[in-house]
Amino acid sequence: MSTDTRLGRVRTELRSLLILATPIIIAQLAHTAMGFVDTLMAGRVSPQDLAAVALGNSIWVPVFLLMTGILLATTPKVAQRFGAGQEADIGPLVRQALWLALAVGGSAAALLWNAEFILRTMNVDPALITPAMGYLRAVACGFPAVALYHVLRCFSDGLGHTRPAMVLGILGLLLNIPANYIFIYGKFGLPAMGGVGCGWATALVMGFMLIGMLVWVKWAPYYRASALFTRFEWPQWTVIKRLLSIGVPIGIAVFAESSIFAVIALLIGGLGATVVAGHQIALNFSSMVFMIPYSLAMAATVRVGQALGRGQPREARFAAGVSMAAALGYACVSASLMFLLREQIAQIYTPDKTVIAVAATLIVYSALFQFSDAIQVTAAGALRGYQDTRITMLLTLFAYWGIGLPVGYALGLSDLFGEPSGPSGLWQGLVVGLTCAAAMLTVRLARSARKRIRRAA
């Protein structure tokens, strides 16, 4: 194959990837912005309300990620059927995924409703438990709706239509701001709820996004071939079991990565308010930057799944390679900017020079793991397209909890390697863990791709 032909293939694949990924990026940034708005508006009421929302977020966000990770199994299943031209089989599959969403969403809501024991185990100030639980129970009311929404979003993404999630994400953000104002300050005859009102606003937005996606899927012509709403079916355990076999490892892997940051925050908690604030700034900015490779990974799932459905395993491998190259190119830009502008980034969050110094130091480590983080999340997304999730889960758990956290603890909080380096050591452990994850998942992706090609041959 000539160089011009190869470059043409790369450009075509990259264009297709970005067409899919750009709406996902905007949707994910809108979702992240909702959390920022909640924090900002609750903080203007009182420090107690801000603390209650922060505590609630530390519990419901990991549960949300676990739930949505399980339901992500819908995307590669739909993508492969669509690629194979089996659109009539998509409707029955998604109907079973909706039953799974009801069960998982209801279970997650019940967990949040009864999460008081978690707050007490964390030795939270008793004065904060009541408002934090009020916030959590309000959010819990929206979990069944957002679970159903997520399945419909995965259905749409799997077909290659990612615009609905973008549009509804933006509208959800625009609704969240006035809803927060109404519930927090008690407008239109409602009582003033303070930080608890942020929870009700979040639940309202979750319900709105479900209704919006239902209307979109019902009336847009490109969903009709799937015949999703043409009949009713009771739950079928065999189909749900297959979804769980793929989805549960995805959910655990996503939860493992998100929860290790929460654990590190708890470990840093004893090092003083300045260190905690600096860690939070570096983590918050890193989370926003991470939305780009995460969205590329979601698009990679679709591109790989559709190519496999068409019976083109070499195209699937090519799509995975272009996705990883795109993520690595983005990491070069983000890492460079974070390293060069680390102090300016910290100054956006706080005028405190001591906190800025801590945050700037940690942002350097965040810049270092941009490369490994982009590679590992994109490789995991491509592996979801191959429906290879169980080994991915084990490798992820081992990298984060078997390598990253012990190394971070040893460097940051123990004298095993000399004087403890505090938060820097814990972030160095993150760099090591993410690098190991990137290496192992890349090898696993190469093996899965080769196996599919040999099977086709």
XYZ file of C-alpha atoms in Angstrom:
457
model
C 0.000 0.000 0.000
C 1.417 3.405 -0.991
C 2.120 6.121 1.561
C -0.564 8.388 0.060
C -3.155 5.608 0.266
C -2.253 4.843 3.872
C -2.415 8.517 4.841
C -5.775 8.768 3.092
C -7.095 5.839 5.156
C -5.819 7.457 8.342
C -7.469 10.792 7.486
C -10.760 9.077 6.644
C -10.768 7.044 9.851
C -9.722 10.031 11.952
C -12.519 12.126 10.440
C -15.087 9.405 11.213
C -13.726 9.069 14.752
C -13.913 12.810 15.430
C -17.426 13.089 13.969
C -18.496 10.525 16.554
C -16.341 11.821 19.402
C -16.976 15.583 19.216
C -20.631 15.447 20.399
C -19.584 12.982 23.119
C -16.876 15.400 24.280
C -19.369 18.255 24.511
C -21.881 16.029 26.353
C -19.238 14.907 28.878
C -18.036 18.460 29.476
C -21.652 19.568 30.031
C -22.079 16.782 32.580
C -18.862 17.822 34.355
C -20.025 21.441 34.342
C -23.201 20.452 36.215
C -21.083 19.302 39.157
C -19.131 22.551 39.015
C -22.371 24.594 39.036
C -23.712 22.612 42.016
C -20.497 23.232 43.965
C -20.416 26.935 43.076
C -24.069 27.640 43.935
C -24.058 25.594 47.155
C -20.885 27.380 48.265
C -22.667 30.729 48.003
C -25.251 29.590 50.564
C -22.935 28.498 53.375
C -19.798 26.404 54.032
C -22.072 23.720 55.571
C -24.136 23.432 52.390
C -20.963 23.248 50.275
C -19.557 20.512 52.526
C -22.824 18.546 52.353
C -22.830 18.648 48.542
C -19.125 17.699 48.426
C -19.712 14.730 50.735
C -22.734 13.635 48.726
C -20.760 13.857 45.485
C -17.993 11.691 46.937
C -20.583 8.921 47.388
C -23.026 9.182 44.479
C -20.534 9.881 41.676
C -18.601 6.565 42.094
C -21.938 4.704 42.358
C -23.113 6.482 39.198
C -19.927 5.500 37.346
C -20.305 1.871 38.424
C -23.934 1.839 37.251
C -23.275 3.493 33.896
C -20.230 1.283 33.359
C -22.424 -1.810 33.677
C -24.911 -0.395 31.176
C -22.118 0.498 28.709
C -22.313 -3.124 27.539
C -25.196 -1.952 25.353
C -22.921 0.086 23.057
C -20.675 -2.662 21.601
C -23.642 -5.059 21.336
C -25.634 -2.518 19.316
C -22.595 -1.459 17.260
C -21.808 -5.026 16.160
C -25.414 -5.747 15.193
C -25.633 -2.474 13.288
C -22.366 -3.177 11.482
C -23.655 -6.628 10.543
C -26.899 -5.178 9.171
C -28.931 -6.964 11.870
C -30.986 -3.930 12.881
C -34.065 -6.050 13.598
C -32.110 -7.702 16.445
C -31.229 -4.378 18.074
C -34.713 -3.580 19.430
C -35.068 -6.820 21.467
C -31.557 -6.359 22.864
C -32.175 -2.772 23.965
C -35.533 -3.694 25.526
C -33.690 -6.163 27.761
C -31.036 -3.547 28.513
C -33.831 -1.208 29.671
C -35.041 -3.885 32.126
C -31.445 -4.183 33.364
C -31.309 -0.392 33.743
C -34.426 -0.410 35.914
C -32.903 -3.048 38.186
C -29.464 -1.443 38.397
C -30.851 2.096 38.721
C -33.277 1.038 41.449
C -30.528 -0.799 43.351
C -28.196 2.205 43.120
C -30.988 4.505 44.329
C -31.641 2.220 47.313
C -27.947 2.245 48.174
C -27.824 6.047 48.133
C -31.053 6.299 50.151
C -29.466 4.187 52.900
C -25.921 5.595 52.698
C -25.890 7.129 56.165
C -23.741 4.277 57.480
C -21.029 5.283 54.974
C -20.953 8.836 56.317
C -20.792 7.580 59.905
C -18.021 5.121 59.014
C -16.082 8.051 57.502
C -16.446 9.897 60.859
C -18.218 12.800 59.184
C -19.212 15.701 61.426
C -22.708 14.803 62.759
C -23.949 18.275 61.830
C -23.237 17.510 58.159
C -24.871 14.073 58.026
C -28.465 15.330 57.839
C -27.953 17.787 54.940
C -25.664 15.340 53.103
C -28.289 12.591 53.378
C -31.003 15.003 52.219
C -28.892 15.773 49.160
C -28.151 12.075 48.495
C -31.792 11.020 48.804
C -32.853 13.750 46.409
C -30.272 12.607 43.830
C -31.326 8.982 44.382
C -34.802 9.801 43.080
C -33.305 10.494 39.654
C -31.171 7.340 39.391
C -33.756 5.021 37.750
C -34.424 7.721 35.133
C -30.754 8.349 34.381
C -30.124 4.595 34.106
C -32.848 4.309 31.444
C -31.479 7.412 29.717
C -28.011 5.903 29.645
C -29.205 2.743 27.883
C -30.984 4.829 25.241
C -27.839 6.910 24.851
C -25.724 3.756 24.399
C -28.286 2.546 21.828
C -27.957 5.823 19.916
C -24.148 5.870 20.203
C -23.932 2.288 18.964
C -25.834 3.288 15.827
C -23.334 6.110 15.321
C -25.698 8.928 16.371
C -23.969 10.835 19.179
C -25.652 14.238 18.684
C -28.664 13.516 20.930
C -26.456 13.092 24.012
C -24.690 16.362 23.185
C -27.895 18.361 22.720
C -29.538 16.912 25.825
C -26.350 17.427 27.836
C -26.295 21.114 26.954
C -30.033 21.516 27.656
C -29.607 19.642 30.943
C -26.847 22.062 31.988
C -29.009 25.063 31.050
C -31.902 23.616 33.081
C -29.678 22.794 36.046
C -28.783 26.433 36.734
C -32.328 27.855 37.210
C -33.471 24.619 38.889
C -30.672 24.984 41.435
C -31.717 28.594 42.068
C -35.375 27.649 42.545
C -34.736 24.745 44.919
C -31.823 26.287 46.851
C -33.535 29.599 47.587
C -37.182 28.448 47.608
C -38.876 30.196 44.705
C -42.408 29.700 43.305
C -43.773 28.716 46.707
C -41.167 26.014 47.377
C -39.259 25.993 50.689
C -35.615 27.089 50.652
C -33.589 23.851 50.723
C -29.999 25.073 50.546
C -27.534 22.433 49.351
C -30.242 19.761 49.431
C -31.917 21.693 46.613
C -28.950 20.888 44.354
C -29.896 17.225 44.736
C -33.479 17.845 43.628
C -32.256 19.935 40.694
C -29.957 17.070 39.658
C -32.814 14.552 39.885
C -35.033 16.869 37.813
C -32.358 17.139 35.108
C -31.987 13.340 35.057
C -35.721 12.959 34.444
C -35.677 15.669 31.778
C -32.841 13.956 29.893
C -34.721 10.646 29.906
C -37.862 12.287 28.502
C -35.807 14.109 25.884
C -34.063 10.922 24.750
C -37.354 8.999 24.640
C -38.891 11.644 22.384
C -35.794 11.725 20.164
C -35.621 7.931 19.774
C -39.369 7.704 19.194
C -39.565 10.277 16.394
C -36.154 10.414 14.659
C -36.319 8.333 11.444
C -32.901 6.693 11.814
C -34.070 4.678 14.864
C -37.146 3.146 13.210
C -35.401 0.134 11.669
C -34.542 -1.073 15.203
C -38.273 -1.160 16.098
C -37.518 -0.479 19.747
C -41.037 0.563 20.799
C -43.105 -1.704 18.545
C -43.716 -4.379 21.182
C -43.464 -5.190 24.886
C -41.253 -7.950 26.243
C -40.778 -9.241 29.761
C -37.222 -9.647 31.107
C -35.261 -12.522 29.549
C -32.557 -13.711 31.905
C -30.371 -15.253 29.186
C -30.023 -11.914 27.367
C -29.585 -9.908 30.579
C -26.948 -12.381 31.766
C -24.930 -11.816 28.567
C -25.177 -8.056 29.062
C -24.006 -8.420 32.658
C -21.086 -10.631 31.639
C -19.747 -7.716 29.585
C -21.074 -4.796 31.630
C -20.079 -5.773 35.177
C -16.332 -5.917 34.323
C -16.637 -2.516 32.606
C -18.379 -1.057 35.663
C -15.806 -2.479 38.081
C -12.906 -1.211 35.936
C -14.379 2.312 35.755
C -15.136 2.225 39.486
C -11.592 1.041 40.272
C -10.048 3.989 38.467
C -12.401 6.607 39.936
C -12.292 5.217 43.468
C -8.490 5.214 43.683
C -8.576 9.016 43.385
C -11.144 9.099 46.206
C -8.937 6.887 48.375
C -5.928 9.114 47.731
C -8.036 12.135 48.767
C -8.822 10.358 52.049
C -5.145 9.488 52.604
C -4.142 13.095 51.959
C -6.870 14.322 54.322
C -4.584 14.088 57.331
C -1.878 16.276 55.775
C -3.694 19.584 56.277
C -6.154 21.858 54.502
C -3.531 23.385 52.180
C -2.492 19.996 50.817
C -6.113 18.886 50.422
C -6.991 22.079 48.543
C -3.978 21.713 46.234
C -4.851 18.078 45.546
C -8.467 18.982 44.784
C -7.422 21.665 42.286
C -5.065 19.320 40.427
C -7.649 16.532 40.460
C -10.517 18.733 39.267
C -8.533 20.121 36.342
C -7.197 16.666 35.435
C -10.755 15.317 35.423
C -11.874 17.939 32.906
C -8.860 17.297 30.668
C -9.572 13.545 30.877
C -12.987 14.016 29.240
C -11.358 14.276 25.787
C -9.580 10.871 25.724
C -12.544 9.324 27.536
C -14.827 10.519 24.745
C -12.385 9.247 22.115
C -12.515 5.880 23.886
C -16.320 5.817 23.671
C -16.109 6.596 19.954
C -13.468 3.865 19.549
C -15.915 1.345 21.032
C -18.410 2.191 18.283
C -15.882 2.193 15.422
C -14.355 -1.142 16.471
C -17.740 -2.759 17.172
C -19.234 -1.696 13.847
C -16.165 -2.926 11.904
C -16.348 -6.310 13.623
C -20.067 -6.482 12.865
C -19.263 -5.963 9.183
C -16.829 -8.891 9.368
C -13.763 -6.653 8.928
C -11.379 -7.414 11.823
C -8.449 -5.688 10.091
C -10.525 -2.499 9.851
C -11.371 -2.883 13.535
C -7.661 -3.069 14.386
C -6.980 -0.052 12.174
C -9.764 1.927 13.875
C -8.320 1.045 17.299
C -4.850 2.155 16.197
C -6.046 5.493 14.836
C -8.031 6.097 18.044
C -4.973 5.491 20.203
C -2.814 7.692 17.975
C -5.395 10.495 18.237
C -5.497 10.153 22.044
C -1.696 10.204 22.210
C -1.563 13.319 20.008
C -4.045 15.048 22.329
C -1.960 13.974 25.345
C 1.127 15.670 23.861
C -0.781 18.952 23.665
C -2.501 18.704 27.062
C 0.676 17.606 28.881
C 2.699 20.449 27.371
C 0.110 23.087 28.262
C -0.357 21.734 31.801
C 3.387 21.737 32.424
C 3.953 25.235 31.027
C 0.835 26.828 32.580
C 0.683 24.908 35.878
C 0.773 28.018 38.090
C -1.718 29.931 35.946
C -4.090 26.950 36.095
C -3.886 26.873 39.898
C -4.509 30.639 40.060
C -7.882 30.130 38.366
C -9.052 28.268 41.477
C -7.477 30.218 44.347
C -5.434 33.355 45.167
C -3.656 31.544 48.064
C 0.043 31.308 47.105
C 0.714 28.284 49.334
C -2.155 26.329 47.800
C -1.026 27.417 44.313
C 2.458 26.032 45.004
C 1.080 22.642 46.079
C -1.365 22.471 43.162
C 1.302 23.475 40.622
C 3.577 20.685 41.843
C 0.814 18.093 41.534
C -0.232 19.388 38.090
C 3.280 18.462 36.899
C 2.563 14.817 37.813
C -0.830 15.111 36.146
C 0.942 16.320 32.992
C 3.232 13.282 33.157
C 0.381 10.762 33.304
C -1.520 12.373 30.420
C 0.226 9.979 28.039
C -0.443 6.760 29.934
C -3.961 7.851 30.910
C -4.896 8.612 27.296
C -3.478 5.292 26.087
C -5.081 3.147 28.780
C -8.581 4.651 28.503
C -8.575 4.449 24.687
C -7.277 0.879 24.725
C -10.027 -0.011 27.216
C -12.613 1.615 24.918
C -11.371 -0.366 21.917
C -11.405 -3.569 23.975
C -15.059 -2.880 24.809
C -15.654 -2.874 21.059
C -14.157 -6.377 20.996
C -16.394 -7.216 24.003
C -13.176 -8.188 25.806
C -13.912 -6.794 29.262
C -13.154 -9.453 31.882
C -9.380 -9.520 31.447
C -9.428 -5.736 31.018
C -11.056 -5.465 34.442
C -8.430 -7.718 36.081
C -5.541 -5.844 34.490
C -7.021 -2.507 35.546
C -7.571 -3.631 39.132
C -4.023 -4.976 39.341
C -2.490 -1.809 37.869
C -4.368 0.624 40.129
C -4.799 -1.273 43.377
C -1.948 -3.789 43.152
C 0.733 -1.411 41.863
C -0.290 2.261 41.811
C -1.773 2.630 45.297
C 0.906 0.583 47.171
C 3.715 2.454 45.369
C 2.035 5.796 46.107
C 1.552 4.918 49.774
C 5.139 3.723 50.107
C 6.526 6.901 48.534
C 4.122 9.397 50.069
C 3.222 8.178 53.538
C 5.841 5.637 54.631
C 9.605 5.733 55.168
C 10.187 2.617 53.059
C 12.102 4.620 50.433
C 13.341 7.374 52.719
C 11.586 10.510 53.908
C 7.843 10.426 53.007
C 7.126 12.848 50.161
C 3.438 13.411 50.994
C 1.032 14.151 48.143
C 3.829 14.091 45.544
C 4.537 10.448 46.375
C 0.873 9.499 46.084
C 0.653 11.176 42.670
C 3.869 9.440 41.616
C 2.067 6.202 42.450
C -0.741 7.285 40.112
C 1.802 7.802 37.309
C 3.207 4.312 37.897
C -0.231 2.664 38.080
C -1.559 4.368 34.950
C 1.628 3.540 33.039
C 1.329 -0.131 33.963
C -2.357 -0.085 32.931
C -1.470 1.511 29.590
C 1.217 -1.081 28.849
C -0.902 -4.086 29.814
C -4.065 -2.936 28.036
C -2.120 -2.124 24.863
C -0.697 -5.665 24.812
C -4.157 -7.092 25.480
C -5.673 -5.027 22.655
C -3.002 -6.221 20.203
C -3.686 -9.853 21.162
C -7.465 -9.464 20.859
C -7.067 -7.869 17.424
C -4.755 -10.633 16.203
C -7.092 -13.305 17.531
C -10.063 -11.854 15.628
C -8.028 -11.608 12.424
C -6.852 -15.236 12.712
C -10.403 -16.385 13.431
C -11.693 -14.587 10.342
C -8.918 -16.098 8.207
